Short mmCIF file of C-alpha atoms in Angstrom, two decimals:
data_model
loop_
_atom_site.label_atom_id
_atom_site.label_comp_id
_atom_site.label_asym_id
_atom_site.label_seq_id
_atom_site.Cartn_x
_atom_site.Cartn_y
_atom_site.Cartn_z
CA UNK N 1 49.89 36.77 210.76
CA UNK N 2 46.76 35.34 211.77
CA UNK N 3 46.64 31.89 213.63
CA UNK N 4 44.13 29.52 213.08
CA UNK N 5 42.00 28.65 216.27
CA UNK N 6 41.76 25.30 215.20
CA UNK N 7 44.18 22.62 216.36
CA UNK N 8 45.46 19.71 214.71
CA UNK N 9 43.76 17.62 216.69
CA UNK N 10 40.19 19.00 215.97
CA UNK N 11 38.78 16.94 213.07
CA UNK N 12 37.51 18.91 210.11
CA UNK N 13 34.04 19.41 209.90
CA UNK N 14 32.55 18.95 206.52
CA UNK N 15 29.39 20.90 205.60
CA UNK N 16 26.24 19.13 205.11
CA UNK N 17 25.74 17.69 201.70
CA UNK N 18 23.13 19.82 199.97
CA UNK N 19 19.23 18.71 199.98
CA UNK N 20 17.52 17.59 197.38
CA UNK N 21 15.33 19.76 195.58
CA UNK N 22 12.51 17.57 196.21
CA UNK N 23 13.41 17.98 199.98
CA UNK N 24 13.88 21.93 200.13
CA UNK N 25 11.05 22.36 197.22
CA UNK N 26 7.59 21.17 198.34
CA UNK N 27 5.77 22.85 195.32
CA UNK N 28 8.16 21.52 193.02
CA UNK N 29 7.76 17.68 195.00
CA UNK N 30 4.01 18.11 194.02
CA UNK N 31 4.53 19.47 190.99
CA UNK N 32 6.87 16.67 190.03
CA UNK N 33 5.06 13.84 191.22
CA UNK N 34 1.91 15.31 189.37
CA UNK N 35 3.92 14.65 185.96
CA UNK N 36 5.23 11.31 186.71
CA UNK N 37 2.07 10.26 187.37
CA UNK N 38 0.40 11.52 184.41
CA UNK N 39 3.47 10.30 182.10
CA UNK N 40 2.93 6.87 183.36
CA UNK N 41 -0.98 6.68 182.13
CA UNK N 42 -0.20 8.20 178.60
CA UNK N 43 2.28 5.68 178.03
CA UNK N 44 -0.69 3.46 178.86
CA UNK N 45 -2.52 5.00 176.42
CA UNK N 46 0.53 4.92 173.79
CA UNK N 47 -0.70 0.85 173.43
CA UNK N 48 -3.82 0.44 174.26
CA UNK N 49 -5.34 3.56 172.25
CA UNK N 50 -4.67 2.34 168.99
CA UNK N 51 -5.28 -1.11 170.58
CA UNK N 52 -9.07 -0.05 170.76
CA UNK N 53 -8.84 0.99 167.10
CA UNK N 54 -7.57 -2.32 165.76
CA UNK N 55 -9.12 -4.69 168.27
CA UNK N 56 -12.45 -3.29 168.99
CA UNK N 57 -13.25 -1.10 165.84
CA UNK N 58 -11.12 -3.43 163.32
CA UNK N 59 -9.46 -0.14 162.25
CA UNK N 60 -6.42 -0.64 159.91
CA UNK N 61 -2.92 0.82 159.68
CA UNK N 62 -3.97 3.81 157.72
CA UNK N 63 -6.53 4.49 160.59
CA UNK N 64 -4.31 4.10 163.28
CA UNK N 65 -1.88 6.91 161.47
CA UNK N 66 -4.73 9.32 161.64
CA UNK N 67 -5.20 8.13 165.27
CA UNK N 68 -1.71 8.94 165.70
CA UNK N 69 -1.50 11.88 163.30
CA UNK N 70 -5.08 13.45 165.39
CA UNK N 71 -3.02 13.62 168.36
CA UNK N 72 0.02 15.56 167.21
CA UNK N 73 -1.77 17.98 165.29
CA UNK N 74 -2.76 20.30 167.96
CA UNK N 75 1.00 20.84 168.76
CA UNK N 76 0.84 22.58 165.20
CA UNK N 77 -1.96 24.19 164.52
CA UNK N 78 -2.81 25.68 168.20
CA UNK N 79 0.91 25.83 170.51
CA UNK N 80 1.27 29.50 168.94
CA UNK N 81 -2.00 30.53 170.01
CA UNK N 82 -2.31 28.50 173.88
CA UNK N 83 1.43 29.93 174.59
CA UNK N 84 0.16 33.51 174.61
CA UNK N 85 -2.70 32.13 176.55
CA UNK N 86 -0.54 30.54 178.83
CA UNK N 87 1.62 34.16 179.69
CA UNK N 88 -1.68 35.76 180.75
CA UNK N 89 -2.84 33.30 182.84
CA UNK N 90 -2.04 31.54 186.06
CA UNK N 91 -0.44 28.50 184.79
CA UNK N 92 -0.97 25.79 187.55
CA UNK N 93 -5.10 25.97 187.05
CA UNK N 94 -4.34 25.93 183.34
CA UNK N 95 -2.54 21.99 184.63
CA UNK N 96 -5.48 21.07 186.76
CA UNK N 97 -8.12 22.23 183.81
CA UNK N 98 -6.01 20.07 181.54
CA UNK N 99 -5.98 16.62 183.40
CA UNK N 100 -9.44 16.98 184.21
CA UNK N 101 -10.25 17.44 180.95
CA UNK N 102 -8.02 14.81 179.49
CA UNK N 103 -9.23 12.37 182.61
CA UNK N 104 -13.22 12.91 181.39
CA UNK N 105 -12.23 12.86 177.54
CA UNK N 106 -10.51 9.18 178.08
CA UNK N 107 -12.96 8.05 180.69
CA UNK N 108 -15.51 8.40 178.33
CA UNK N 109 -14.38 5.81 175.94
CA UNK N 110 -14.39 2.68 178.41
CA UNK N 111 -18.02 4.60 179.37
CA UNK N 112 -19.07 4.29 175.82
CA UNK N 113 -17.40 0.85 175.26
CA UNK N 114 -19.29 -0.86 178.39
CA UNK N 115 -22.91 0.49 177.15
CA UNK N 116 -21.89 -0.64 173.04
CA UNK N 117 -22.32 3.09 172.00
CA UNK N 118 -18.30 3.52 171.36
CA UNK N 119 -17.80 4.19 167.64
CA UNK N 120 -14.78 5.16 165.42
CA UNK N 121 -15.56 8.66 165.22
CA UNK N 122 -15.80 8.50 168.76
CA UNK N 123 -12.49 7.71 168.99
CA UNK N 124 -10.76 10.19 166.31
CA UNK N 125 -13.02 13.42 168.63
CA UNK N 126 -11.26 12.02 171.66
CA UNK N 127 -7.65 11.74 170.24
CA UNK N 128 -8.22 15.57 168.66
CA UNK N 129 -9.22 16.73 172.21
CA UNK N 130 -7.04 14.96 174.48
CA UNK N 131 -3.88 16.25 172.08
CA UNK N 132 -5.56 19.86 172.38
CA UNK N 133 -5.35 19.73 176.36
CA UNK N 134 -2.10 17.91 175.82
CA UNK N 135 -1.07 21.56 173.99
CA UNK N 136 -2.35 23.48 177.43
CA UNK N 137 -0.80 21.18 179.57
CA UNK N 138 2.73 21.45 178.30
CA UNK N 139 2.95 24.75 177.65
CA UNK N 140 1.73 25.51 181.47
CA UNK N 141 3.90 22.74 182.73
CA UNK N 142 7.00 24.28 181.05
CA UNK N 143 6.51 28.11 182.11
CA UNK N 144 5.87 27.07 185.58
CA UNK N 145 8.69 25.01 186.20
CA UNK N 146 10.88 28.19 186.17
CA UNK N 147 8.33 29.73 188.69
CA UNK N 148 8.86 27.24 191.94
CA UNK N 149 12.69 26.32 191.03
CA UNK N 150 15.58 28.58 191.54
CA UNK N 151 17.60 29.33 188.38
CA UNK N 152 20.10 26.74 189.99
CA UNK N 153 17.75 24.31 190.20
CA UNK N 154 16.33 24.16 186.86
CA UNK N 155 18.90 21.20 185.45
CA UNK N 156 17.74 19.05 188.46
CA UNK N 157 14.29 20.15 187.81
CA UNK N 158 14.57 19.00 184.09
CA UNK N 159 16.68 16.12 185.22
CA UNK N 160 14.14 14.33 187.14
CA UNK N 161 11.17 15.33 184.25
CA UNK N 162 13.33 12.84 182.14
CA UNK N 163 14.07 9.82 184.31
CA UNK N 164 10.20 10.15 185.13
CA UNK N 165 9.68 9.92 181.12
CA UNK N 166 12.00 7.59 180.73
CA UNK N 167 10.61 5.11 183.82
CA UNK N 168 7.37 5.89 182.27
CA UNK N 169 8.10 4.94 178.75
CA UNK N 170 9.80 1.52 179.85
CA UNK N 171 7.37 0.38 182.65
CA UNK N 172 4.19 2.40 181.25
CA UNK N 173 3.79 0.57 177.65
CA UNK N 174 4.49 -2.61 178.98
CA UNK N 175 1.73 -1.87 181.45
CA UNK N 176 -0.15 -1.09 178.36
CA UNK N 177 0.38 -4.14 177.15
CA UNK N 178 -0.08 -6.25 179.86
CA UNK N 179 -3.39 -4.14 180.86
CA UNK N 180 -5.02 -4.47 177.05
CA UNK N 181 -4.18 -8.10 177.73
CA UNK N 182 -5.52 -8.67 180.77
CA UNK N 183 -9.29 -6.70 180.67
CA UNK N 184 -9.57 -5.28 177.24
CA UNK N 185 -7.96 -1.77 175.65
CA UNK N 186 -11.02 -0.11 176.81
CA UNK N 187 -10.79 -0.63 180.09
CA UNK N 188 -7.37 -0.27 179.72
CA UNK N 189 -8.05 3.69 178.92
CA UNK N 190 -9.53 3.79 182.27
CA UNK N 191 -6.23 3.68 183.90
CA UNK N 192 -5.08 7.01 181.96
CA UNK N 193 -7.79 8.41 182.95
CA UNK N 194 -7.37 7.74 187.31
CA UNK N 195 -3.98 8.69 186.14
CA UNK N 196 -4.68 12.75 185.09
CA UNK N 197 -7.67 12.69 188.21
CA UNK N 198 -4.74 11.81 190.46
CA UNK N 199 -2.36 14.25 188.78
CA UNK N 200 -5.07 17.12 189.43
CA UNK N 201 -5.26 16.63 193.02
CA UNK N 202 -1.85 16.04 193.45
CA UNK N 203 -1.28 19.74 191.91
CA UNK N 204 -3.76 21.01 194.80
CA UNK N 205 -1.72 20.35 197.79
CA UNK N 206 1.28 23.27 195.84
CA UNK N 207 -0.23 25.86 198.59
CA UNK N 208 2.21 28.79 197.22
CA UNK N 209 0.08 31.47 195.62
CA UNK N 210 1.12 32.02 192.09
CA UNK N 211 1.76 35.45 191.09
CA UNK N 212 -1.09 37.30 188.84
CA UNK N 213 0.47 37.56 185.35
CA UNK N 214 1.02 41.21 184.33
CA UNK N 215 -2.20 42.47 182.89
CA UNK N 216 -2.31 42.26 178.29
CA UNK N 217 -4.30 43.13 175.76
CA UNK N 218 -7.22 41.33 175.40
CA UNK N 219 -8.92 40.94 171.75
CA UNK N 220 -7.75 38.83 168.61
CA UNK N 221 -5.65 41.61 166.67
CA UNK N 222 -3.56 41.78 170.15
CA UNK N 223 -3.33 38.09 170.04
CA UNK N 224 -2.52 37.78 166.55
CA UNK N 225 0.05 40.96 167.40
CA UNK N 226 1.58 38.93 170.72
CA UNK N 227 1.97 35.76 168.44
CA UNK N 228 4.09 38.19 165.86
CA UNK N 229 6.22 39.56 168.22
CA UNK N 230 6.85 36.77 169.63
CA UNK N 231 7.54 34.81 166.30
CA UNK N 232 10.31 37.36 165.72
CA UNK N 233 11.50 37.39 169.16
CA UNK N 234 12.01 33.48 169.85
CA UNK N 235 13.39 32.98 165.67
CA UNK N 236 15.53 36.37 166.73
CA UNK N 237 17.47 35.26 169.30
CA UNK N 238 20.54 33.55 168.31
CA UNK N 239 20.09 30.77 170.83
CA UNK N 240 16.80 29.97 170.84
CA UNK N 241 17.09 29.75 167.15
CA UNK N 242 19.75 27.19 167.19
CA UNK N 243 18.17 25.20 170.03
CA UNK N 244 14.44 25.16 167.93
CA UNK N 245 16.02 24.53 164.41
CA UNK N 246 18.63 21.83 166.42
CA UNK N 247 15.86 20.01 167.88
CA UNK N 248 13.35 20.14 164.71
CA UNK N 249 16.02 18.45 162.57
CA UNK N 250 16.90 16.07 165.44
CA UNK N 251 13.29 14.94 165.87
CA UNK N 252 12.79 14.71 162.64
CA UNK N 253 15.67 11.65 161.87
CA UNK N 254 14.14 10.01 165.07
CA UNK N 255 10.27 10.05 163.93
CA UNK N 256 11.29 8.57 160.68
CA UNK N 257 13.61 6.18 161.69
CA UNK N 258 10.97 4.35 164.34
CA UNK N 259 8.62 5.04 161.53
CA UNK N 260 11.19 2.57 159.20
CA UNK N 261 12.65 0.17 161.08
CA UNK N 262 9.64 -2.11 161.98
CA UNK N 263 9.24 -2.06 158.60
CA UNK N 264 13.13 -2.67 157.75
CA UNK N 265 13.10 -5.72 160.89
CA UNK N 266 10.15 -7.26 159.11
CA UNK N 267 11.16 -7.39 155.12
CA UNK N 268 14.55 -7.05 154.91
CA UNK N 269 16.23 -8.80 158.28
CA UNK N 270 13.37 -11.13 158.83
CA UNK N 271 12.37 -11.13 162.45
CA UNK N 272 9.74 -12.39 163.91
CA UNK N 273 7.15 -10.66 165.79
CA UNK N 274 8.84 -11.90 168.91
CA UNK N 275 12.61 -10.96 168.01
CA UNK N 276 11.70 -7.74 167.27
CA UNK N 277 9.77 -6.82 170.27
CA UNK N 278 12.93 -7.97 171.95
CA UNK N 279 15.47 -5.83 169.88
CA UNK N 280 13.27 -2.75 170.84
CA UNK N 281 13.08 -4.03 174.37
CA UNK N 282 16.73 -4.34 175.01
CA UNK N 283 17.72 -1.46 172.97
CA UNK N 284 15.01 0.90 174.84
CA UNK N 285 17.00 -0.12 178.48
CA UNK N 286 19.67 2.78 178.25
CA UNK N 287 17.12 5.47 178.35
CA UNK N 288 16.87 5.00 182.40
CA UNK N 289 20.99 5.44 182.68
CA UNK N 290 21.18 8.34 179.97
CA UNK N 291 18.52 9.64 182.74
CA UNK N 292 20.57 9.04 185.39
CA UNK N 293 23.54 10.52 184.05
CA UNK N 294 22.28 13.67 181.88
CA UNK N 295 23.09 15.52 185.14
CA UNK N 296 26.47 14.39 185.64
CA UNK N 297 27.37 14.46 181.67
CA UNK N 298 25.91 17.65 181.23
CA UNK N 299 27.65 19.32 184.10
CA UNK N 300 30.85 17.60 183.12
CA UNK N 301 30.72 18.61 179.52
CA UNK N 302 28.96 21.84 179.80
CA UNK N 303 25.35 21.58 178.06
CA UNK N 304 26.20 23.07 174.92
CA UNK N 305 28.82 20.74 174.10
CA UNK N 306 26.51 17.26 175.21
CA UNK N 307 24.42 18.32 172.34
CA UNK N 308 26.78 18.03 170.05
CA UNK N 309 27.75 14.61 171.42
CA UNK N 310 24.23 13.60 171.43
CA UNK N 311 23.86 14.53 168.26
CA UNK N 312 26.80 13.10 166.75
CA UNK N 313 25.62 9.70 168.62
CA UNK N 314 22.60 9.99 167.09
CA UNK N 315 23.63 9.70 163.66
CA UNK N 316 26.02 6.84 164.20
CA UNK N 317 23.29 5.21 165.57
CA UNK N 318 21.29 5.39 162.64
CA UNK N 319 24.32 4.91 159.90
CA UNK N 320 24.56 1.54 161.35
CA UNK N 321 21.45 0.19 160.65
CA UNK N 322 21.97 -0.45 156.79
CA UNK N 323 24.93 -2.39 158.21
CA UNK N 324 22.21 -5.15 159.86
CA UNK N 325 22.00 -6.79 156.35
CA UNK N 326 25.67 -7.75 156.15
CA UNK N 327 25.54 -10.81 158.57
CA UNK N 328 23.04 -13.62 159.50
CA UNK N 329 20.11 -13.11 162.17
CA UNK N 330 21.95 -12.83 165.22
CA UNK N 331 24.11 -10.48 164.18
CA UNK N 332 21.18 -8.24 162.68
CA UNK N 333 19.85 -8.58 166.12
CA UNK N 334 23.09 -7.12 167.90
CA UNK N 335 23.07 -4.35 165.49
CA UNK N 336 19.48 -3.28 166.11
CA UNK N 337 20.25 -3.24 169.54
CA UNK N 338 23.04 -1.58 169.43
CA UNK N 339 21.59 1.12 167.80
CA UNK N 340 18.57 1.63 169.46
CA UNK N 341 20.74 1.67 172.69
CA UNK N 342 22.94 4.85 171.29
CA UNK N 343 19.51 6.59 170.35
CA UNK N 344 17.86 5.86 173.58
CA UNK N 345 20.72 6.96 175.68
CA UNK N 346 21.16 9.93 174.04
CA UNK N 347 17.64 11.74 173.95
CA UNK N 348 17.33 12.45 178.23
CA UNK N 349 20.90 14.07 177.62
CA UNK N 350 19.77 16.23 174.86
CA UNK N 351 16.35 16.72 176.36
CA UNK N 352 17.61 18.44 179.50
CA UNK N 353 20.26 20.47 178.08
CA UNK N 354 17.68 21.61 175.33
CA UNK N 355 15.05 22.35 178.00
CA UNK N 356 17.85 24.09 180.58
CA UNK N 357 18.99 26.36 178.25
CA UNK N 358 15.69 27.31 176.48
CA UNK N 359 14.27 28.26 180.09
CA UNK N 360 17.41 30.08 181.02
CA UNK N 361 17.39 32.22 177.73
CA UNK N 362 13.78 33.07 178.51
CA UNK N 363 12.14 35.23 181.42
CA UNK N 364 9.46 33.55 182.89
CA UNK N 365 6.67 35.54 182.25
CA UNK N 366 7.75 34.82 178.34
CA UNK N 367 7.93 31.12 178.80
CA UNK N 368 4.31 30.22 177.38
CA UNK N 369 5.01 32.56 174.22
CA UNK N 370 8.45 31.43 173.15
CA UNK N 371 7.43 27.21 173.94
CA UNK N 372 4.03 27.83 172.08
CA UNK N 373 6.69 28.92 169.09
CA UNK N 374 8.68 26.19 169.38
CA UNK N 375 6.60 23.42 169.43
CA UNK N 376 5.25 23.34 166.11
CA UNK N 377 8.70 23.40 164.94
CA UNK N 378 10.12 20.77 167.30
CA UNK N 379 6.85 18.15 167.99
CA UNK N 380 5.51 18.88 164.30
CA UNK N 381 8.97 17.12 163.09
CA UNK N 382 7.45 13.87 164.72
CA UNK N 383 4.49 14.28 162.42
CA UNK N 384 7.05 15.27 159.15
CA UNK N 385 10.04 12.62 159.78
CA UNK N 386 8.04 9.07 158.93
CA UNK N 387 6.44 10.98 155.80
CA UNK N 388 10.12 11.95 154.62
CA UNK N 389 11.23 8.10 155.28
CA UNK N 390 8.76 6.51 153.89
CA UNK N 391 8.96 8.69 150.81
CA UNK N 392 12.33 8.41 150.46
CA UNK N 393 12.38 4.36 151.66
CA UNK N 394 9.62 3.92 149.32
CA UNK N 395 11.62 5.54 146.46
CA UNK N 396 15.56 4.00 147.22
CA UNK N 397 15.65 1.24 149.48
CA UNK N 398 15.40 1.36 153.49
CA UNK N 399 19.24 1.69 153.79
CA UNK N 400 19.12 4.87 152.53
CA UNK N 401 16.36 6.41 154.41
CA UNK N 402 18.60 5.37 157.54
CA UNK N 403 21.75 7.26 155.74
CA UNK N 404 19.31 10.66 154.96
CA UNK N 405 18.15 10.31 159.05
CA UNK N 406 21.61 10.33 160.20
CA UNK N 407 22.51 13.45 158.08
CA UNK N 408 19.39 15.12 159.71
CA UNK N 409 20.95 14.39 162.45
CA UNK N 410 24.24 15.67 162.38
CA UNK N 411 22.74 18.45 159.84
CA UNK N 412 21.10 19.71 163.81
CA UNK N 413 24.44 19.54 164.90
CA UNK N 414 25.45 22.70 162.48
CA UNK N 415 22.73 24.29 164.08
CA UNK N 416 24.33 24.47 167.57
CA UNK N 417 27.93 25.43 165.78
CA UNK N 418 25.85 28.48 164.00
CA UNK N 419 24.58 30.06 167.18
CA UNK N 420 27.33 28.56 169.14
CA UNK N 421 25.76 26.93 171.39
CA UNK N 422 28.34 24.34 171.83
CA UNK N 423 30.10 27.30 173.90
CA UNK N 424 27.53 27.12 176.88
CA UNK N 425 28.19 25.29 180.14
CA UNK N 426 25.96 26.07 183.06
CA UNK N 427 24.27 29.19 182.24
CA UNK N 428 23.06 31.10 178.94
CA UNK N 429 24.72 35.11 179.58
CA UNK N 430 22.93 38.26 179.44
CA UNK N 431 23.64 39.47 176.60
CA UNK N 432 22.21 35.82 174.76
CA UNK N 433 19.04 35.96 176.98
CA UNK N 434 15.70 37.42 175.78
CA UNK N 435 14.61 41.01 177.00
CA UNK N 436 11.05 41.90 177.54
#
């Protein structure tokens, strides 16, 4: 038998903990730090866009929907298209064209606003545009990511995506706010702008070459053919599937339940302006710890089955709402809290499960295709969901638009059971995986 060399009295020597990715990863550091940046200024934009609607160009609610409606449509009408784009291209220039774009197309608002040429149409041009290079920007972001992180590191990778989001969306509109406040909505607009300027040169110092994409077709009957091919790949494959039709139906009970409950806070609880703000405030909080601990969670629970407890979370969430009218004010108050705590904790879990597994089904040259097919289906549910509650608000009451969201979102959870995806930990196998 073999004796150890080791005596009792040596102490045991523990290995290293591991780095960070951000410390073993410069391309991904500068990569990262790109986004967060450029996340921050859009949630600028989020308040003091349709800020310059109403306040400058006395625009009214149907206005800012279009405003709203302008941006999203791109994510429709053109993700198909930019994803093949995006496989025959080098994506990282693809980011820097994007932000400069997007940094000249809002820059050119205040511009317009300080000579008193700045005009409604103006406006509408600029939300079209900066939601087209919003389209390029995402779908290069996403088949990139895979490209300077090891397959290991992809959770982290999407980990850290979603606590920037999340920081962003709870610090950047209240920047917004404060901003629009402070020197004007236009002005306001300048700040997104330095934002994407700073995000382009931040994606300069990533000094690894990119590899040339294989060489395609060039011509619109091979695009048109690529978009085909890829239609029936992504809608295929039994996971990617799931995941797209999971997160469309998901989306779709979120979008129309912020769509109803300012609305429902207004007429039927009766807060004020001020109460309100605060409900959203409070109950918007839990997005930084369901950030924190989508890693932990989804490593613990194995990705697959977090999105079924996301899910499931989601719709209790929204099947409480009706429930607001039962006592006075202050209990409406905790309820709406409450609830909007459940659905904000939930969506960085489901986010970077949904993202892991979709890039781990996918090779990475196939990234821009498959995302350019899944947008319109996931992101056009934000554009779908407050049509479908007001309709149905409109037509039976609030309460039961909040009922038909939570079934949407426990319908997304049948989804995941139909292409089993509640059966995936770490990893998406061979066999599940796309082949190109």
């Amino acid at each position: 038998m073999q004796r150890s060399t080791q005596s009792a009295e040596d102490p045991k020597i523990d290995p290293p903990p591991p780095k960070s990715v951000l410390a073993r990863n410069r391309a991904f550091l500068f990569l990262w730090s790109s986004e967060s940046i450029s996340l921050l200024g859009s949630e600028i934009s989020v308040v003091a866009l349709p800020s310059l609607a109403v306040l400058v160009l006395g625009t009214g609610a149907v206005g800012v929907g279009a405003l709203v409606a302008l941006q999203w449509l791109p994510f429709v009408l053109l993700a198909p298209i930019m994803g093949v784009f995006t496989d025959r291209l080098r994506r990282r220039p693809m980011m820097q064209f994007a932000n400069v774009a997007r940094c000249v197309i809002l820059g050119s608002l205040p511009l317009a606003s300080a000579f008193g040429h700045l005009t409604l149409a103006h406006l509408y041009v600029a939300a079209l545009l900066k939601g087209v290079f919003d389209v390029v920007f995402q779908l290069a972001y996403q088949a990139y990511m895979p490209q300077v992180l090891d397959r290991a590191d992809l959770v982290e990778g999407n980990v850290k995506t979603q606590l920037s989001k999340s920081i962003a969306m709870t610090v950047g509109r209240a920047a917004g706010g404060g901003l629009v406040s402070l020197i004007g909505a236009a002005r306001a607009l300048a700040a997104d702008a330095l934002s994407y300027f700073t995000a382009a040169v931040l994606l300069l110092s990533i000094r690894e070459k990119e590899p040339r994409p294989a060489p395609a077709e060039r011509g619109l009957a091979a695009t048109l053919r690529d978009i085909r091919g890829t239609i029936a790949m992504t809608l295929g494959n039994r996971v990617l599937r799931s995941l797209t039709l999971m997160a469309t139906f998901g989306n779709m009970a979120v979008s129309s339940t912020l769509a109803m409950i300012i609305v429902y806070a207004y007429q039927d609880l009766h807060f004020s302006a001020g109460q309100f703000g605060l409900a959203l405030s409070l109950g918007s909080a839990p997005v930084l710890v369901g950030a924190a601990l989508s890693r932990r969670i989804n490593e613990r629970l194995g990705m697959g089955r977090t999105l079924v407890l996301t899910h499931a979370l989601l719709g209790l969430a929204f099947v409480l709402l009706p429930a607001a009218t039962l006592g006075g004010k202050p209990f409406a108050f905790v309820v709406v809290v409450v609830s909007q705590s459940i659905s904000s904790f939930t969506g960085p879990l489901t986010n970077v499960a949904l993202i892991t597994l979709i890039q781990k089904a996918t090779p990475v040259h196939a990234m821009g295709r498959v995302t350019g097919v899944a947008l319109p289906f996931i992101w056009g549910a934000n554009a779908l969901g407050p049509v479908v509650g007001s309709t149905v608000a409109a037509m039976t009451g609030n309460a039961v638009a909040f009922i038909l969201a939570a079934v949407l979102a426990w319908a997304a959870i049948g989804w995941i059971f139909r292409g089993a995806v509640q059966r995936l930990t770490d990893d998406v196998p061979d066999p599940l995986r796309i082949s190109v």
